[in-house]
Amino acid sequence: MQNVSKRFGSFLAINEVSFSIEKGESFALIGPNGAGKTTTLRIVCGLVKPSSGLVKVFGEDPSNSRIRSQISILPEDAGVYEKLTAWESIYYYALLRGLDKSSAEQKAEELIRVLDLQQKRNEYGVKLSKGLKRKVLIGMCLVNDPKLLVLDEPTDGLDVRSARNVRELLKALVSEGKTLIVSSHNMLEIQDVAQKIAIINKGKLVAEGEPDRLLANYGARSLEELFLGLTEEGVT
Ligand code: ATP
């Protein structure tokens, strides 16, 4: 994206933000609460129209339906269908995204296996733990085999093991060639998953690049130190 700004009324939520991500790269957007991460992710996915600036995904406007079909986003506040089982949630979502019945069935089976959800496949959403709900949601994001996966705080609220499983899954998806954009407040997670990061503060990008290079450039010993040096207290 190039010089992208987003206003909500008179409030400037995103201020002239520019960054680029290579195909097959994993990119993390970090910043304090209210800095503009979710808004930026929604703009990348074509769900929010920028007030000004240019956004291209795979060379095209992300609101274009052909490009939208290659993108999946996991919103930070997404919930599973409470009255559907883990398997059904993935299956019905696959139908919603245009797969025929037999492909949707196959896809649900494949994702239940890949996500290691076999033992919970028949559990209703309402009974799933937070970690398993998150896994089912990631499964739902994968039904269309997206080229770009955008995950807003994918491991928020997960226990150590579940978070690690999700991180391993994300790294595997990147090694398969998917492009990944995540937002996270967890610096260890970012260091583990992201090849490139961008730090956003009060709607403005304050640093962007490979974590090791940024640490060296700013003379910081850790991402946490870098983050604290470049950002101010959250606004929400
Ligand atoms: P968090 O880490 O808390 O999730 P964030 O970095 O994702 O925060 P955003 O959700 O992008 O931040 O919000 C950026 C700013 O824009 C906030 O001040 C928020 O209140 C504001 N904002 C976001 N969406 C809207 C909207 N639809 N209308 C008005 N203001 C909005």
PDB file of C-alpha atoms and ligand atoms in Angstrom:
ATOM      1  CA  MET A   1       0.000   0.000   0.000  1.00  0.00           C
ATOM      2  CA  GLN A   2       1.139   3.473  -0.778  1.00  0.00           C
ATOM      3  CA  ASN A   3       0.365   6.651   1.186  1.00  0.00           C
ATOM      4  CA  VAL A   4      -2.842   5.164   2.556  1.00  0.00           C
ATOM      5  CA  SER A   5      -4.919   7.235   4.959  1.00  0.00           C
ATOM      6  CA  LYS A   6      -8.248   6.436   6.570  1.00  0.00           C
ATOM      7  CA  ARG A   7     -10.508   8.940   8.297  1.00  0.00           C
ATOM      8  CA  PHE A   8     -13.466   8.067  10.465  1.00  0.00           C
ATOM      9  CA  GLY A   9     -15.266  11.413  10.516  1.00  0.00           C
ATOM     10  CA  SER A  10     -12.660  13.910  11.611  1.00  0.00           C
ATOM     11  CA  PHE A  11     -10.448  11.246  13.205  1.00  0.00           C
ATOM     12  CA  LEU A  12      -7.407  10.212  11.191  1.00  0.00           C
ATOM     13  CA  ALA A  13      -6.998   6.518  12.043  1.00  0.00           C
ATOM     14  CA  ILE A  14      -4.377   5.732   9.366  1.00  0.00           C
ATOM     15  CA  ASN A  15      -1.962   8.407   8.283  1.00  0.00           C
ATOM     16  CA  GLU A  16      -0.087   8.044   4.989  1.00  0.00           C
ATOM     17  CA  VAL A  17       0.918   4.415   5.578  1.00  0.00           C
ATOM     18  CA  SER A  18       3.092   2.699   2.963  1.00  0.00           C
ATOM     19  CA  PHE A  19       4.532  -0.801   2.952  1.00  0.00           C
ATOM     20  CA  SER A  20       4.985  -3.667   0.561  1.00  0.00           C
ATOM     21  CA  ILE A  21       5.009  -7.416   1.091  1.00  0.00           C
ATOM     22  CA  GLU A  22       6.512  -9.978  -1.243  1.00  0.00           C
ATOM     23  CA  LYS A  23       4.529 -13.038  -2.319  1.00  0.00           C
ATOM     24  CA  GLY A  24       5.184 -15.916   0.079  1.00  0.00           C
ATOM     25  CA  GLU A  25       6.438 -13.617   2.830  1.00  0.00           C
ATOM     26  CA  SER A  26       5.226 -13.505   6.437  1.00  0.00           C
ATOM     27  CA  PHE A  27       4.645  -9.996   7.676  1.00  0.00           C
ATOM     28  CA  ALA A  28       3.608  -8.792  11.128  1.00  0.00           C
ATOM     29  CA  LEU A  29       1.947  -5.538  11.970  1.00  0.00           C
ATOM     30  CA  ILE A  30       2.521  -4.450  15.533  1.00  0.00           C
ATOM     31  CA  GLY A  31       1.471  -1.422  17.499  1.00  0.00           C
ATOM     32  CA  PRO A  32      -0.267  -0.314  20.690  1.00  0.00           C
ATOM     33  CA  ASN A  33      -4.024  -0.667  21.180  1.00  0.00           C
ATOM     34  CA  GLY A  34      -5.843   1.684  18.854  1.00  0.00           C
ATOM     35  CA  ALA A  35      -2.779   2.264  16.662  1.00  0.00           C
ATOM     36  CA  GLY A  36      -4.619   1.246  13.495  1.00  0.00           C
ATOM     37  CA  LYS A  37      -3.626  -2.400  12.930  1.00  0.00           C
ATOM     38  CA  THR A  38      -7.122  -3.800  12.403  1.00  0.00           C
ATOM     39  CA  THR A  39      -8.077  -0.909  10.152  1.00  0.00           C
ATOM     40  CA  THR A  40      -4.931  -1.471   8.082  1.00  0.00           C
ATOM     41  CA  LEU A  41      -5.635  -5.210   7.774  1.00  0.00           C
ATOM     42  CA  ARG A  42      -9.217  -4.518   6.723  1.00  0.00           C
ATOM     43  CA  ILE A  43      -7.987  -2.084   4.096  1.00  0.00           C
ATOM     44  CA  VAL A  44      -5.538  -4.697   2.755  1.00  0.00           C
ATOM     45  CA  CYS A  45      -8.438  -7.148   2.420  1.00  0.00           C
ATOM     46  CA  GLY A  46     -10.668  -4.668   0.624  1.00  0.00           C
ATOM     47  CA  LEU A  47     -13.199  -4.603   3.487  1.00  0.00           C
ATOM     48  CA  VAL A  48     -12.579  -0.941   4.316  1.00  0.00           C
ATOM     49  CA  LYS A  49     -12.067   1.660   1.642  1.00  0.00           C
ATOM     50  CA  PRO A  50      -9.155   3.988   2.303  1.00  0.00           C
ATOM     51  CA  SER A  51      -9.896   7.723   2.315  1.00  0.00           C
ATOM     52  CA  SER A  52      -6.836   8.229   0.130  1.00  0.00           C
ATOM     53  CA  GLY A  53      -3.833   6.334  -1.185  1.00  0.00           C
ATOM     54  CA  LEU A  54      -3.286   3.224  -3.242  1.00  0.00           C
ATOM     55  CA  VAL A  55      -3.774  -0.422  -2.220  1.00  0.00           C
ATOM     56  CA  LYS A  56      -2.853  -3.309  -4.484  1.00  0.00           C
ATOM     57  CA  VAL A  57      -2.958  -7.015  -3.693  1.00  0.00           C
ATOM     58  CA  PHE A  58      -1.399  -9.258  -6.318  1.00  0.00           C
ATOM     59  CA  GLY A  59      -1.323  -6.175  -8.522  1.00  0.00           C
ATOM     60  CA  GLU A  60      -5.030  -5.405  -8.248  1.00  0.00           C
ATOM     61  CA  ASP A  61      -7.582  -3.579  -6.125  1.00  0.00           C
ATOM     62  CA  PRO A  62      -8.403  -5.948  -3.214  1.00  0.00           C
ATOM     63  CA  SER A  63     -12.097  -5.071  -3.343  1.00  0.00           C
ATOM     64  CA  ASN A  64     -12.242  -6.731  -6.758  1.00  0.00           C
ATOM     65  CA  SER A  65     -14.116 -10.036  -6.266  1.00  0.00           C
ATOM     66  CA  ARG A  66     -11.495 -12.105  -8.131  1.00  0.00           C
ATOM     67  CA  ILE A  67      -8.806 -10.902  -5.723  1.00  0.00           C
ATOM     68  CA  ARG A  68     -11.115 -11.192  -2.702  1.00  0.00           C
ATOM     69  CA  SER A  69     -11.517 -14.886  -3.459  1.00  0.00           C
ATOM     70  CA  GLN A  70      -7.743 -15.318  -3.013  1.00  0.00           C
ATOM     71  CA  ILE A  71      -7.726 -13.654   0.403  1.00  0.00           C
ATOM     72  CA  SER A  72      -8.962 -14.864   3.787  1.00  0.00           C
ATOM     73  CA  ILE A  73      -9.119 -12.776   6.903  1.00  0.00           C
ATOM     74  CA  LEU A  74      -9.553 -13.916  10.482  1.00  0.00           C
ATOM     75  CA  PRO A  75     -10.970 -10.941  12.396  1.00  0.00           C
ATOM     76  CA  GLU A  76      -9.802 -10.571  15.999  1.00  0.00           C
ATOM     77  CA  ASP A  77     -13.344 -10.874  17.350  1.00  0.00           C
ATOM     78  CA  ALA A  78     -14.515 -13.714  15.077  1.00  0.00           C
ATOM     79  CA  GLY A  79     -16.652 -16.437  16.623  1.00  0.00           C
ATOM     80  CA  VAL A  80     -17.513 -19.938  15.490  1.00  0.00           C
ATOM     81  CA  TYR A  81     -21.061 -21.114  14.772  1.00  0.00           C
ATOM     82  CA  GLU A  82     -22.191 -22.294  18.199  1.00  0.00           C
ATOM     83  CA  LYS A  83     -24.768 -24.749  16.893  1.00  0.00           C
ATOM     84  CA  LEU A  84     -22.502 -26.396  14.330  1.00  0.00           C
ATOM     85  CA  THR A  85     -19.813 -28.957  15.044  1.00  0.00           C
ATOM     86  CA  ALA A  86     -16.159 -28.224  14.234  1.00  0.00           C
ATOM     87  CA  TRP A  87     -16.477 -30.269  11.032  1.00  0.00           C
ATOM     88  CA  GLU A  88     -19.775 -28.655  10.025  1.00  0.00           C
ATOM     89  CA  SER A  89     -18.423 -25.136  10.563  1.00  0.00           C
ATOM     90  CA  ILE A  90     -15.622 -25.775   8.094  1.00  0.00           C
ATOM     91  CA  TYR A  91     -17.883 -27.661   5.689  1.00  0.00           C
ATOM     92  CA  TYR A  92     -20.627 -24.999   5.581  1.00  0.00           C
ATOM     93  CA  TYR A  93     -18.081 -22.215   5.282  1.00  0.00           C
ATOM     94  CA  ALA A  94     -16.549 -24.044   2.322  1.00  0.00           C
ATOM     95  CA  LEU A  95     -20.009 -24.162   0.700  1.00  0.00           C
ATOM     96  CA  LEU A  96     -20.420 -20.439   1.407  1.00  0.00           C
ATOM     97  CA  ARG A  97     -17.146 -19.745  -0.342  1.00  0.00           C
ATOM     98  CA  GLY A  98     -18.373 -21.525  -3.421  1.00  0.00           C
ATOM     99  CA  LEU A  99     -17.118 -25.126  -3.179  1.00  0.00           C
ATOM    100  CA  ASP A 100     -19.523 -27.827  -4.333  1.00  0.00           C
ATOM    101  CA  LYS A 101     -20.753 -30.379  -1.763  1.00  0.00           C
ATOM    102  CA  SER A 102     -18.200 -33.058  -2.493  1.00  0.00           C
ATOM    103  CA  SER A 103     -15.233 -30.633  -2.618  1.00  0.00           C
ATOM    104  CA  ALA A 104     -16.471 -28.997   0.608  1.00  0.00           C
ATOM    105  CA  GLU A 105     -16.637 -32.410   2.292  1.00  0.00           C
ATOM    106  CA  GLN A 106     -13.135 -33.261   1.141  1.00  0.00           C
ATOM    107  CA  LYS A 107     -11.822 -29.871   2.236  1.00  0.00           C
ATOM    108  CA  ALA A 108     -13.426 -30.191   5.680  1.00  0.00           C
ATOM    109  CA  GLU A 109     -11.878 -33.649   6.121  1.00  0.00           C
ATOM    110  CA  GLU A 110      -8.463 -32.390   5.018  1.00  0.00           C
ATOM    111  CA  LEU A 111      -8.526 -29.356   7.308  1.00  0.00           C
ATOM    112  CA  ILE A 112      -9.784 -31.302  10.319  1.00  0.00           C
ATOM    113  CA  ARG A 113      -6.766 -33.580   9.794  1.00  0.00           C
ATOM    114  CA  VAL A 114      -4.246 -30.791   9.164  1.00  0.00           C
ATOM    115  CA  LEU A 115      -5.478 -28.859  12.194  1.00  0.00           C
ATOM    116  CA  ASP A 116      -5.401 -31.965  14.356  1.00  0.00           C
ATOM    117  CA  LEU A 117      -9.056 -31.586  15.255  1.00  0.00           C
ATOM    118  CA  GLN A 118     -10.086 -35.226  14.723  1.00  0.00           C
ATOM    119  CA  GLN A 119     -11.003 -35.806  18.361  1.00  0.00           C
ATOM    120  CA  LYS A 120     -13.188 -32.717  18.460  1.00  0.00           C
ATOM    121  CA  ARG A 121     -14.689 -32.913  14.994  1.00  0.00           C
ATOM    122  CA  ASN A 122     -18.202 -33.611  16.322  1.00  0.00           C
ATOM    123  CA  GLU A 123     -18.079 -31.127  19.207  1.00  0.00           C
ATOM    124  CA  TYR A 124     -20.489 -28.190  18.910  1.00  0.00           C
ATOM    125  CA  GLY A 125     -18.941 -24.722  18.650  1.00  0.00           C
ATOM    126  CA  VAL A 126     -20.508 -23.641  21.917  1.00  0.00           C
ATOM    127  CA  LYS A 127     -18.555 -26.373  23.743  1.00  0.00           C
ATOM    128  CA  LEU A 128     -15.153 -25.813  22.138  1.00  0.00           C
ATOM    129  CA  SER A 129     -12.366 -24.218  24.169  1.00  0.00           C
ATOM    130  CA  LYS A 130     -11.014 -20.865  23.010  1.00  0.00           C
ATOM    131  CA  GLY A 131      -7.965 -22.502  21.428  1.00  0.00           C
ATOM    132  CA  LEU A 132     -10.048 -25.018  19.508  1.00  0.00           C
ATOM    133  CA  LYS A 133     -12.434 -22.274  18.370  1.00  0.00           C
ATOM    134  CA  ARG A 134      -9.446 -20.372  17.018  1.00  0.00           C
ATOM    135  CA  LYS A 135      -8.262 -23.481  15.177  1.00  0.00           C
ATOM    136  CA  VAL A 136     -11.700 -24.024  13.634  1.00  0.00           C
ATOM    137  CA  LEU A 137     -11.730 -20.372  12.545  1.00  0.00           C
ATOM    138  CA  ILE A 138      -8.319 -20.773  10.946  1.00  0.00           C
ATOM    139  CA  GLY A 139      -9.683 -23.865   9.212  1.00  0.00           C
ATOM    140  CA  MET A 140     -12.589 -21.785   7.914  1.00  0.00           C
ATOM    141  CA  CYS A 141     -10.065 -19.262   6.571  1.00  0.00           C
ATOM    142  CA  LEU A 142      -8.287 -22.010   4.668  1.00  0.00           C
ATOM    143  CA  VAL A 143     -11.273 -23.497   2.805  1.00  0.00           C
ATOM    144  CA  ASN A 144     -10.619 -21.401  -0.303  1.00  0.00           C
ATOM    145  CA  ASP A 145      -6.897 -22.207  -0.273  1.00  0.00           C
ATOM    146  CA  PRO A 146      -6.134 -18.466  -0.069  1.00  0.00           C
ATOM    147  CA  LYS A 147      -2.932 -17.045  -1.473  1.00  0.00           C
ATOM    148  CA  LEU A 148      -3.031 -14.311   1.161  1.00  0.00           C
ATOM    149  CA  LEU A 149      -3.966 -15.094   4.734  1.00  0.00           C
ATOM    150  CA  VAL A 150      -4.606 -12.152   7.059  1.00  0.00           C
ATOM    151  CA  LEU A 151      -4.920 -12.981  10.734  1.00  0.00           C
ATOM    152  CA  ASP A 152      -5.764 -10.388  13.355  1.00  0.00           C
ATOM    153  CA  GLU A 153      -4.218 -11.560  16.641  1.00  0.00           C
ATOM    154  CA  PRO A 154      -4.415 -15.267  15.743  1.00  0.00           C
ATOM    155  CA  THR A 155      -3.235 -16.601  19.098  1.00  0.00           C
ATOM    156  CA  ASP A 156      -4.906 -14.072  21.373  1.00  0.00           C
ATOM    157  CA  GLY A 157      -6.060 -15.841  24.524  1.00  0.00           C
ATOM    158  CA  LEU A 158      -4.561 -19.202  23.644  1.00  0.00           C
ATOM    159  CA  ASP A 159      -2.561 -21.245  26.118  1.00  0.00           C
ATOM    160  CA  VAL A 160       1.138 -21.776  25.458  1.00  0.00           C
ATOM    161  CA  ARG A 161       0.757 -25.099  23.667  1.00  0.00           C
ATOM    162  CA  SER A 162      -2.222 -24.070  21.522  1.00  0.00           C
ATOM    163  CA  ALA A 163      -0.456 -20.832  20.558  1.00  0.00           C
ATOM    164  CA  ARG A 164       2.614 -22.782  19.591  1.00  0.00           C
ATOM    165  CA  ASN A 165       0.554 -25.211  17.505  1.00  0.00           C
ATOM    166  CA  VAL A 166      -1.043 -22.303  15.672  1.00  0.00           C
ATOM    167  CA  ARG A 167       2.371 -20.701  15.067  1.00  0.00           C
ATOM    168  CA  GLU A 168       3.732 -23.968  13.682  1.00  0.00           C
ATOM    169  CA  LEU A 169       0.721 -24.189  11.405  1.00  0.00           C
ATOM    170  CA  LEU A 170       1.248 -20.620  10.178  1.00  0.00           C
ATOM    171  CA  LYS A 171       4.911 -21.275   9.467  1.00  0.00           C
ATOM    172  CA  ALA A 172       3.970 -24.416   7.543  1.00  0.00           C
ATOM    173  CA  LEU A 173       1.486 -22.419   5.457  1.00  0.00           C
ATOM    174  CA  VAL A 174       4.193 -19.874   4.634  1.00  0.00           C
ATOM    175  CA  SER A 175       6.608 -22.615   3.686  1.00  0.00           C
ATOM    176  CA  GLU A 176       3.903 -23.907   1.300  1.00  0.00           C
ATOM    177  CA  GLY A 177       4.009 -20.517  -0.418  1.00  0.00           C
ATOM    178  CA  LYS A 178       1.147 -18.599   1.169  1.00  0.00           C
ATOM    179  CA  THR A 179       1.601 -14.944   1.990  1.00  0.00           C
ATOM    180  CA  LEU A 180       0.814 -14.218   5.621  1.00  0.00           C
ATOM    181  CA  ILE A 181      -0.019 -10.981   7.401  1.00  0.00           C
ATOM    182  CA  VAL A 182      -0.590 -11.113  11.144  1.00  0.00           C
ATOM    183  CA  SER A 183      -1.133  -8.563  13.829  1.00  0.00           C
ATOM    184  CA  SER A 184      -0.023  -9.506  17.280  1.00  0.00           C
ATOM    185  CA  HIS A 185       0.895  -8.099  20.669  1.00  0.00           C
ATOM    186  CA  ASN A 186       3.156 -11.058  21.358  1.00  0.00           C
ATOM    187  CA  MET A 187       6.759 -10.199  20.536  1.00  0.00           C
ATOM    188  CA  LEU A 188       7.981 -13.791  20.843  1.00  0.00           C
ATOM    189  CA  GLU A 189       5.345 -14.868  18.389  1.00  0.00           C
ATOM    190  CA  ILE A 190       6.358 -12.171  15.962  1.00  0.00           C
ATOM    191  CA  GLN A 191      10.003 -13.140  16.211  1.00  0.00           C
ATOM    192  CA  ASP A 192       9.045 -16.746  15.572  1.00  0.00           C
ATOM    193  CA  VAL A 193       6.679 -16.222  12.656  1.00  0.00           C
ATOM    194  CA  ALA A 194       7.433 -12.967  10.847  1.00  0.00           C
ATOM    195  CA  GLN A 195      10.158 -12.440   8.276  1.00  0.00           C
ATOM    196  CA  LYS A 196       9.295  -8.756   8.148  1.00  0.00           C
ATOM    197  CA  ILE A 197       7.562  -6.419  10.578  1.00  0.00           C
ATOM    198  CA  ALA A 198       6.013  -2.984  10.557  1.00  0.00           C
ATOM    199  CA  ILE A 199       5.424  -0.947  13.691  1.00  0.00           C
ATOM    200  CA  ILE A 200       2.466   1.399  13.652  1.00  0.00           C
ATOM    201  CA  ASN A 201       1.849   4.104  16.214  1.00  0.00           C
ATOM    202  CA  LYS A 202      -1.164   6.434  16.246  1.00  0.00           C
ATOM    203  CA  GLY A 203      -1.908   5.581  12.626  1.00  0.00           C
ATOM    204  CA  LYS A 204       1.615   6.217  11.375  1.00  0.00           C
ATOM    205  CA  LEU A 205       4.199   3.648  10.346  1.00  0.00           C
ATOM    206  CA  VAL A 206       7.295   4.240  12.459  1.00  0.00           C
ATOM    207  CA  ALA A 207       9.517   1.349  11.344  1.00  0.00           C
ATOM    208  CA  GLU A 208       9.452  -1.415   8.773  1.00  0.00           C
ATOM    209  CA  GLY A 209      11.868  -4.189   7.845  1.00  0.00           C
ATOM    210  CA  GLU A 210      13.432  -7.462   8.897  1.00  0.00           C
ATOM    211  CA  PRO A 211      13.416  -7.764  12.693  1.00  0.00           C
ATOM    212  CA  ASP A 212      17.187  -8.345  13.008  1.00  0.00           C
ATOM    213  CA  ARG A 213      17.968  -5.406  10.761  1.00  0.00           C
ATOM    214  CA  LEU A 214      15.624  -3.113  12.709  1.00  0.00           C
ATOM    215  CA  LEU A 215      17.153  -4.193  16.017  1.00  0.00           C
ATOM    216  CA  ALA A 216      20.626  -3.398  14.668  1.00  0.00           C
ATOM    217  CA  ASN A 217      19.544  -0.069  13.137  1.00  0.00           C
ATOM    218  CA  TYR A 218      17.936   1.149  16.341  1.00  0.00           C
ATOM    219  CA  GLY A 219      20.466  -0.436  18.673  1.00  0.00           C
ATOM    220  CA  ALA A 220      17.683  -2.340  20.469  1.00  0.00           C
ATOM    221  CA  ARG A 221      18.331  -5.641  22.254  1.00  0.00           C
ATOM    222  CA  SER A 222      14.842  -7.037  21.760  1.00  0.00           C
ATOM    223  CA  LEU A 223      11.674  -6.408  19.805  1.00  0.00           C
ATOM    224  CA  GLU A 224      10.041  -5.345  23.046  1.00  0.00           C
ATOM    225  CA  GLU A 225      12.693  -2.692  23.584  1.00  0.00           C
ATOM    226  CA  LEU A 226      12.361  -1.550  19.978  1.00  0.00           C
ATOM    227  CA  PHE A 227       8.564  -1.425  20.291  1.00  0.00           C
ATOM    228  CA  LEU A 228       8.637   0.541  23.543  1.00  0.00           C
ATOM    229  CA  GLY A 229      11.154   2.981  22.103  1.00  0.00           C
ATOM    230  CA  LEU A 230       9.084   3.687  19.002  1.00  0.00           C
ATOM    231  CA  THR A 231       5.554   3.763  20.363  1.00  0.00           C
ATOM    232  CA  GLU A 232       3.553   5.495  23.039  1.00  0.00           C
ATOM    233  CA  GLU A 233       0.886   4.268  25.394  1.00  0.00           C
ATOM    234  CA  GLY A 234      -2.203   2.852  23.652  1.00  0.00           C
ATOM    235  CA  VAL A 235      -5.248   5.041  23.260  1.00  0.00           C
ATOM    236  CA  THR A 236      -7.931   2.449  24.001  1.00  0.00           C
TER     237      THR A 236
HETATM  238  P1  ATP B   1      -6.223  -3.013  19.048  1.00  0.00           P
HETATM  239  O1  ATP B   1      -4.802  -3.436  19.238  1.00  0.00           O
HETATM  240  O2  ATP B   1      -6.808  -2.443  20.311  1.00  0.00           O
HETATM  241  O3  ATP B   1      -7.087  -4.048  18.400  1.00  0.00           O
HETATM  242  P2  ATP B   1      -5.843  -1.553  16.528  1.00  0.00           P
HETATM  243  O4  ATP B   1      -4.406  -1.154  16.388  1.00  0.00           O
HETATM  244  O5  ATP B   1      -6.283  -2.755  15.786  1.00  0.00           O
HETATM  245  O6  ATP B   1      -6.207  -1.707  18.062  1.00  0.00           O
HETATM  246  P3  ATP B   1      -7.948  -0.165  15.128  1.00  0.00           P
HETATM  247  O7  ATP B   1      -9.039  -1.098  15.553  1.00  0.00           O
HETATM  248  O8  ATP B   1      -7.491  -0.208  13.740  1.00  0.00           O
HETATM  249  O9  ATP B   1      -6.709  -0.284  16.116  1.00  0.00           O
HETATM  250  O10 ATP B   1      -8.460   1.318  15.452  1.00  0.00           O
HETATM  251  C1  ATP B   1      -7.674   2.458  15.164  1.00  0.00           C
HETATM  252  C2  ATP B   1      -8.437   3.687  15.616  1.00  0.00           C
HETATM  253  O11 ATP B   1      -9.533   3.920  14.715  1.00  0.00           O
HETATM  254  C3  ATP B   1      -9.030   3.577  17.023  1.00  0.00           C
HETATM  255  O12 ATP B   1      -8.917   4.827  17.661  1.00  0.00           O
HETATM  256  C4  ATP B   1     -10.474   3.209  16.758  1.00  0.00           C
HETATM  257  O13 ATP B   1     -11.318   3.689  17.794  1.00  0.00           O
HETATM  258  C5  ATP B   1     -10.742   3.941  15.439  1.00  0.00           C
HETATM  259  N1  ATP B   1     -11.765   3.261  14.644  1.00  0.00           N
HETATM  260  C6  ATP B   1     -11.658   2.017  14.099  1.00  0.00           C
HETATM  261  N2  ATP B   1     -12.772   1.706  13.397  1.00  0.00           N
HETATM  262  C7  ATP B   1     -13.604   2.775  13.514  1.00  0.00           C
HETATM  263  C8  ATP B   1     -14.907   3.092  13.005  1.00  0.00           C
HETATM  264  N3  ATP B   1     -15.582   2.241  12.238  1.00  0.00           N
HETATM  265  N4  ATP B   1     -15.439   4.288  13.330  1.00  0.00           N
HETATM  266  C9  ATP B   1     -14.770   5.167  14.081  1.00  0.00           C
HETATM  267  N5  ATP B   1     -13.521   4.955  14.591  1.00  0.00           N
HETATM  268  C10 ATP B   1     -12.956   3.772  14.305  1.00  0.00           C
END
